[in-house]
XYZ file of C-alpha atoms in Angstrom:
431
model
C 93.790 92.663 9.673
C 91.281 90.601 11.566
C 93.371 90.953 14.737
C 93.420 94.724 14.325
C 89.672 95.007 13.820
C 89.088 92.827 16.850
C 91.437 95.093 18.912
C 89.661 98.184 17.637
C 86.209 96.683 18.620
C 87.509 95.869 22.116
C 88.890 99.381 22.444
C 85.508 100.919 21.408
C 83.660 98.700 23.932
C 86.044 99.682 26.708
C 85.672 103.358 25.788
C 81.894 103.061 25.722
C 81.923 101.355 29.104
C 84.049 104.070 30.622
C 81.811 106.711 29.097
C 78.714 105.021 30.413
C 80.186 104.803 33.928
C 81.189 108.409 33.831
C 77.722 109.325 32.565
C 76.134 107.479 35.402
C 78.404 109.009 37.927
C 77.402 112.503 36.665
C 73.997 112.083 38.322
C 75.323 111.221 41.784
C 76.715 114.229 43.668
C 79.743 113.993 45.900
C 78.665 115.711 49.154
C 80.853 117.661 51.593
C 80.411 119.731 54.784
C 78.226 122.264 53.030
C 75.517 119.589 52.574
C 74.420 119.993 56.195
C 73.304 123.538 55.652
C 71.823 123.252 52.108
C 70.050 119.834 52.207
C 66.675 121.012 53.590
C 65.777 122.652 50.298
C 65.513 119.311 48.502
C 64.788 115.714 49.145
C 68.021 113.638 49.166
C 68.822 109.988 48.834
C 72.286 109.606 50.331
C 74.749 106.782 50.472
C 77.178 107.157 53.468
C 80.219 105.010 52.572
C 83.797 104.243 53.625
C 86.555 103.995 50.918
C 87.921 100.742 52.344
C 84.518 98.998 52.759
C 84.061 96.040 50.327
C 80.235 96.232 50.541
C 80.427 100.001 49.598
C 82.520 99.201 46.567
C 79.990 96.566 45.453
C 77.113 99.094 45.872
C 78.828 101.862 43.892
C 77.851 100.846 40.336
C 74.311 100.156 41.495
C 74.227 103.503 43.155
C 75.284 105.177 39.953
C 72.471 103.447 38.105
C 70.024 104.611 40.748
C 71.148 108.201 40.123
C 70.773 107.858 36.393
C 67.307 106.221 36.664
C 66.016 108.804 39.069
C 67.088 111.611 36.689
C 65.490 109.882 33.696
C 62.218 109.542 35.548
C 62.199 113.165 36.489
C 62.067 112.360 40.156
C 62.331 115.280 42.677
C 64.744 113.180 44.725
C 68.414 114.042 44.403
C 70.923 111.246 44.698
C 74.244 111.774 46.466
C 77.056 110.066 48.347
C 79.249 111.078 51.214
C 82.588 109.719 52.530
C 81.616 109.092 56.139
C 85.127 108.747 57.249
C 86.126 112.222 55.819
C 82.977 113.820 57.256
C 82.470 111.701 60.311
C 80.839 114.555 62.237
C 77.986 114.923 59.727
C 77.645 111.126 59.472
C 77.405 110.811 63.227
C 74.689 113.466 63.357
C 72.636 111.335 60.876
C 73.180 108.264 63.110
C 75.489 106.369 60.696
C 76.909 103.363 62.504
C 77.890 101.089 59.678
C 78.815 101.135 55.963
C 77.141 101.526 53.612
C 74.191 103.285 55.150
C 71.399 104.550 52.813
C 69.127 107.341 54.097
C 66.395 109.388 52.577
C 66.406 112.972 54.029
C 63.175 114.899 53.745
C 63.091 118.174 55.686
C 63.999 117.433 59.361
C 63.222 113.685 58.871
C 65.706 111.014 58.022
C 64.508 107.519 56.876
C 66.731 104.498 56.933
C 66.749 101.988 54.103
C 67.120 98.356 55.162
C 66.076 96.431 52.079
C 68.049 94.584 49.401
C 70.660 96.668 47.680
C 69.212 96.446 44.189
C 68.362 99.316 41.848
C 64.669 98.613 41.764
C 64.294 98.142 45.521
C 66.160 101.334 46.329
C 64.211 103.359 43.763
C 60.921 102.028 45.076
C 61.887 103.039 48.630
C 62.767 106.519 47.465
C 59.457 106.972 45.694
C 57.445 105.547 48.547
C 59.031 107.712 51.285
C 59.383 110.896 49.284
C 55.641 110.915 48.322
C 52.575 111.577 50.371
C 52.366 109.768 53.645
C 48.719 108.717 53.124
C 47.800 108.357 49.381
C 44.111 108.789 48.412
C 42.304 106.220 46.291
C 39.631 108.242 44.591
C 38.083 105.442 42.390
C 37.566 101.704 42.220
C 39.819 101.651 39.130
C 42.674 103.148 41.123
C 42.078 100.637 43.971
C 42.371 97.793 41.569
C 45.520 99.184 40.077
C 47.068 99.466 43.547
C 45.931 95.924 44.401
C 47.747 94.485 41.346
C 50.899 96.471 41.901
C 51.469 95.915 45.610
C 51.520 92.593 47.404
C 50.774 94.134 50.812
C 49.260 97.542 51.474
C 47.025 99.185 54.127
C 43.842 101.222 53.608
C 41.941 103.510 55.996
C 38.246 103.747 55.265
C 36.116 106.526 56.771
C 36.223 110.147 57.780
C 38.020 112.054 60.479
C 38.379 110.022 63.732
C 40.825 109.163 66.567
C 41.571 105.977 64.577
C 42.720 108.037 61.645
C 45.088 109.941 63.847
C 46.556 106.684 65.012
C 46.767 105.543 61.472
C 48.704 108.582 60.428
C 51.162 108.098 63.351
C 51.770 104.529 62.354
C 52.284 105.531 58.780
C 54.866 108.069 59.605
C 56.889 105.342 61.467
C 56.363 102.527 59.044
C 56.317 104.212 55.646
C 59.865 102.877 55.042
C 58.347 99.371 54.798
C 54.977 99.563 53.148
C 52.297 101.711 51.473
C 49.420 103.460 53.211
C 46.160 104.601 51.459
C 42.862 106.048 52.300
C 39.494 105.544 50.575
C 35.804 105.851 50.901
C 33.550 102.870 51.413
C 32.243 103.086 47.808
C 35.754 102.606 46.386
C 36.342 99.295 48.137
C 35.492 96.116 46.305
C 32.127 94.559 46.986
C 33.543 91.405 48.554
C 34.942 93.498 51.504
C 32.636 93.293 54.479
C 32.935 95.910 57.230
C 31.136 95.532 60.578
C 31.727 99.137 61.578
C 33.232 102.376 60.374
C 35.983 103.815 60.351
C 38.197 100.841 59.667
C 41.788 99.870 58.832
C 42.397 96.870 56.424
C 45.412 95.125 55.119
C 45.238 93.555 51.610
C 47.557 90.626 51.083
C 47.685 86.975 50.016
C 44.622 87.527 47.721
C 42.414 88.372 50.666
C 42.065 91.018 53.344
C 42.117 91.309 57.213
C 40.385 93.968 59.352
C 42.086 95.584 62.422
C 40.200 94.914 65.671
C 41.372 97.208 68.438
C 40.183 94.820 71.193
C 41.780 91.705 69.760
C 44.814 93.100 67.919
C 45.904 95.769 70.434
C 48.033 98.725 69.358
C 47.468 99.712 65.698
C 51.158 100.347 64.956
C 52.163 96.981 66.325
C 49.392 95.288 64.349
C 50.633 97.000 61.131
C 54.187 95.961 61.880
C 53.098 92.374 62.186
C 50.811 92.372 59.151
C 53.118 94.003 56.669
C 54.508 90.623 55.708
C 52.899 88.026 53.517
C 51.967 84.746 55.277
C 54.296 82.918 52.879
C 57.392 84.372 51.244
C 61.011 83.947 50.455
C 63.410 84.967 53.147
C 66.690 86.842 52.646
C 69.058 88.410 55.139
C 67.376 91.857 54.987
C 63.848 90.400 55.327
C 64.908 88.282 58.292
C 66.372 91.316 60.018
C 62.961 93.089 59.584
C 61.107 90.155 60.963
C 63.138 90.538 64.074
C 61.212 93.817 64.782
C 57.969 92.031 65.041
C 58.903 89.903 68.134
C 57.193 86.907 66.536
C 58.086 83.245 65.997
C 59.353 82.795 62.500
C 59.175 79.293 60.910
C 61.820 78.967 58.197
C 61.881 76.081 55.736
C 65.327 75.645 54.182
C 65.145 74.330 50.663
C 66.668 74.803 47.222
C 64.183 76.733 45.134
C 65.811 75.379 41.953
C 65.539 71.779 43.067
C 62.324 70.263 41.592
C 62.629 66.933 43.416
C 59.532 65.496 45.058
C 60.820 66.020 48.615
C 61.491 69.786 48.067
C 58.111 70.462 46.400
C 56.316 68.409 49.078
C 57.861 70.177 52.039
C 57.290 73.565 50.369
C 53.589 72.705 49.831
C 53.244 71.643 53.471
C 54.652 74.996 54.658
C 52.267 76.910 52.335
C 49.295 74.930 53.671
C 50.136 75.601 57.305
C 50.748 79.302 56.625
C 47.319 79.604 54.853
C 45.085 77.364 57.074
C 46.551 77.945 60.568
C 47.187 81.623 60.469
C 44.758 82.536 63.234
C 46.012 79.798 65.474
C 49.694 80.749 65.465
C 49.417 84.245 64.205
C 52.971 84.084 62.990
C 54.851 84.362 59.738
C 55.704 80.869 58.334
C 58.393 80.778 55.721
C 59.597 78.513 52.967
C 60.951 74.686 53.592
C 64.261 71.833 56.982
C 62.252 74.074 59.272
C 63.859 76.590 61.742
C 61.575 78.492 64.125
C 62.985 81.773 65.384
C 61.780 83.655 68.559
C 62.652 87.189 67.533
C 61.940 88.578 71.000
C 65.017 86.808 72.511
C 66.928 85.545 69.522
C 66.266 81.883 70.299
C 65.688 79.359 67.525
C 64.232 75.838 67.449
C 65.290 72.951 65.105
C 63.105 70.204 63.970
C 62.910 67.202 66.337
C 60.784 65.155 63.940
C 60.263 64.378 60.280
C 57.593 66.541 58.523
C 55.397 64.392 56.450
C 52.157 66.357 56.553
C 50.749 69.646 57.777
C 49.728 68.013 61.023
C 53.344 67.173 61.786
C 54.408 70.787 61.408
C 51.430 71.896 63.501
C 52.425 69.551 66.344
C 56.026 70.815 66.156
C 54.970 74.406 66.532
C 52.659 73.416 69.395
C 55.567 71.711 71.114
C 57.514 74.880 70.923
C 54.672 76.835 72.463
C 54.405 74.192 75.209
C 58.076 74.386 76.001
C 58.829 70.765 75.170
C 61.270 71.600 72.424
C 64.776 72.728 73.424
C 65.688 76.263 72.444
C 69.010 77.198 70.872
C 70.880 80.442 70.873
C 69.355 83.324 72.873
C 70.536 86.684 74.075
C 72.601 85.630 77.202
C 75.869 87.336 78.021
C 77.874 84.402 76.607
C 75.934 84.429 73.306
C 76.349 88.155 73.008
C 80.133 87.849 73.484
C 80.254 85.183 70.829
C 78.338 87.399 68.401
C 80.648 90.298 69.078
C 83.646 88.144 68.473
C 82.149 86.815 65.267
C 81.241 90.394 63.999
C 84.708 91.658 64.919
C 86.287 88.754 63.027
C 84.060 89.302 60.051
C 84.892 92.994 59.929
C 88.572 92.504 60.172
C 88.580 89.802 57.433
C 86.479 92.081 55.200
C 88.882 94.973 55.629
C 91.995 92.867 54.785
C 90.271 91.276 51.732
C 89.134 94.591 50.328
C 92.290 96.578 51.126
C 95.258 94.771 52.754
C 97.291 97.948 52.967
C 94.630 99.779 54.742
C 94.081 96.782 57.067
C 97.793 96.709 58.003
C 97.723 100.407 58.663
C 94.529 100.326 60.753
C 95.655 97.373 62.929
C 99.434 97.344 62.620
C 99.976 100.896 63.748
C 98.134 100.637 67.046
C 99.791 97.289 67.735
C 103.176 98.800 67.051
C 102.626 101.763 69.361
C 101.403 99.403 72.210
C 104.524 97.202 71.622
C 106.766 100.190 71.851
C 105.080 101.398 75.090
C 105.355 97.914 76.702
C 109.025 97.734 75.704
C 109.684 101.113 77.212
C 107.954 100.191 80.463
C 109.950 96.923 80.746
C 113.309 98.483 79.939
C 112.839 101.745 81.868
C 115.704 103.049 84.050
C 115.249 102.185 87.697
C 117.226 105.154 88.990
C 115.347 107.105 91.655
C 113.778 103.931 92.956
C 114.700 101.766 95.922
C 118.030 100.031 95.653
C 118.995 97.022 97.658
C 122.335 97.638 99.562
C 124.486 95.031 101.176
C 125.825 95.434 104.772
C 129.390 95.898 103.619
C 128.364 98.770 101.498
C 126.589 100.392 104.420
C 129.864 100.264 106.469
C 131.844 102.106 103.752
C 131.109 105.820 103.919
C 132.653 106.521 100.580
C 131.665 104.182 97.708
C 134.389 103.418 95.259
C 134.073 102.810 91.621
C 135.780 99.889 89.844
C 138.932 101.846 89.144
C 139.406 102.506 92.874
C 138.424 106.176 92.619
C 135.599 107.825 94.472
C 132.274 107.323 92.752
C 130.625 110.420 91.514
C 127.009 110.998 92.623
C 124.466 110.019 90.027
C 121.703 112.240 88.750
C 118.717 112.017 91.040
C 120.721 111.040 94.117
C 121.386 113.428 96.950
C 125.116 114.283 97.009
C 127.044 113.112 100.201
C 128.505 116.096 102.131
C 132.339 116.284 101.934
C 134.263 115.508 105.182
C 137.350 117.752 105.658
C 140.698 115.924 106.184
C 142.445 116.353 109.640
C 145.132 119.071 109.839
C 148.804 118.403 110.416
C 149.985 118.367 114.021
C 152.442 121.277 113.483
C 149.647 123.247 111.936
C 147.590 122.587 115.078
C 150.406 123.913 117.301
C 150.737 127.070 115.144
C 147.113 127.647 115.466
């Protein structure tokens, strides 16, 4: 009886799980070729995937949760997915070059998502990009609410001006990464000091920084640099984004779960340098051993000394800027070939792990065809080509086959004209 009850419970759980999965899938639309003509009527969040891709399969349950959550929240954004291998033409038009690719499509615009593939991060991206490009802050209470909610955000203060036009242009390009607001001078907290108006500010790390056109250069480039906190935890997606800034990135490699004195000390050193020497290096310094990346040429620098204090780390970075520390990596032709080989190997291994049969078909079929072609070329008939003939064969006007008979002409050879036999002497006289 107990075994039967346990079995019934397991069956109910399995049924509930299947129903929940089917329920979630109901809020994600499978898109086909008609999507190209009908999409402009709505805002779409689309996952372009490949059936054989392991990363796509891992994203699928998360994507179903995204569809369900967006529906529950009453979001105007519709969630869909498209098989990019079946509709490769549409995927190509949207610039899909890898799987999975997440895009938010809004009118004629398509925004790429590059963040972590978690439900909360994807939903935040959809809400940020689908909403207003520049969001107004009408009151001090609203400003305080935004400050508590967002770790980094930008604010334009002032009326209409050429600076505001540049701000709007930068926001249209970088809305995929961060938030942009506008406010009047009365809304900004009292601790904010502005030398002139209008102004663009970034609020982060419990303080603020004001854009200076003469010192900071192009506004869009400045926003792209300042959209990161001075100290933060790096993952693969964030490191990829840091590459767009063209800055040196100091990365401290530690175990966040390790509470030993050495880990805590190195982490505190990195934090101190990031806070107190920001103006000197003007770069993003990351968590604790330290790796410094030059994102403009993909070079990196490894520690050549032991870091005991903030001064040690400062001297290390200064040595990099002076050129006394040897650079590793780079974007030379050899390094690029190595990266291509590594990416190709990783892709092939991923395909075979996720779907061995598909991998054998994708790579086995072309190899088989090439092998057959090579064998055909090697074993091809040489008739019609040049044939080496010995002197004795040249002296014999009528080649003989092995049985002693006359050899028939082969296809492709010109037939030898027949020579008439001499007539009998008596016949000659009669003639």
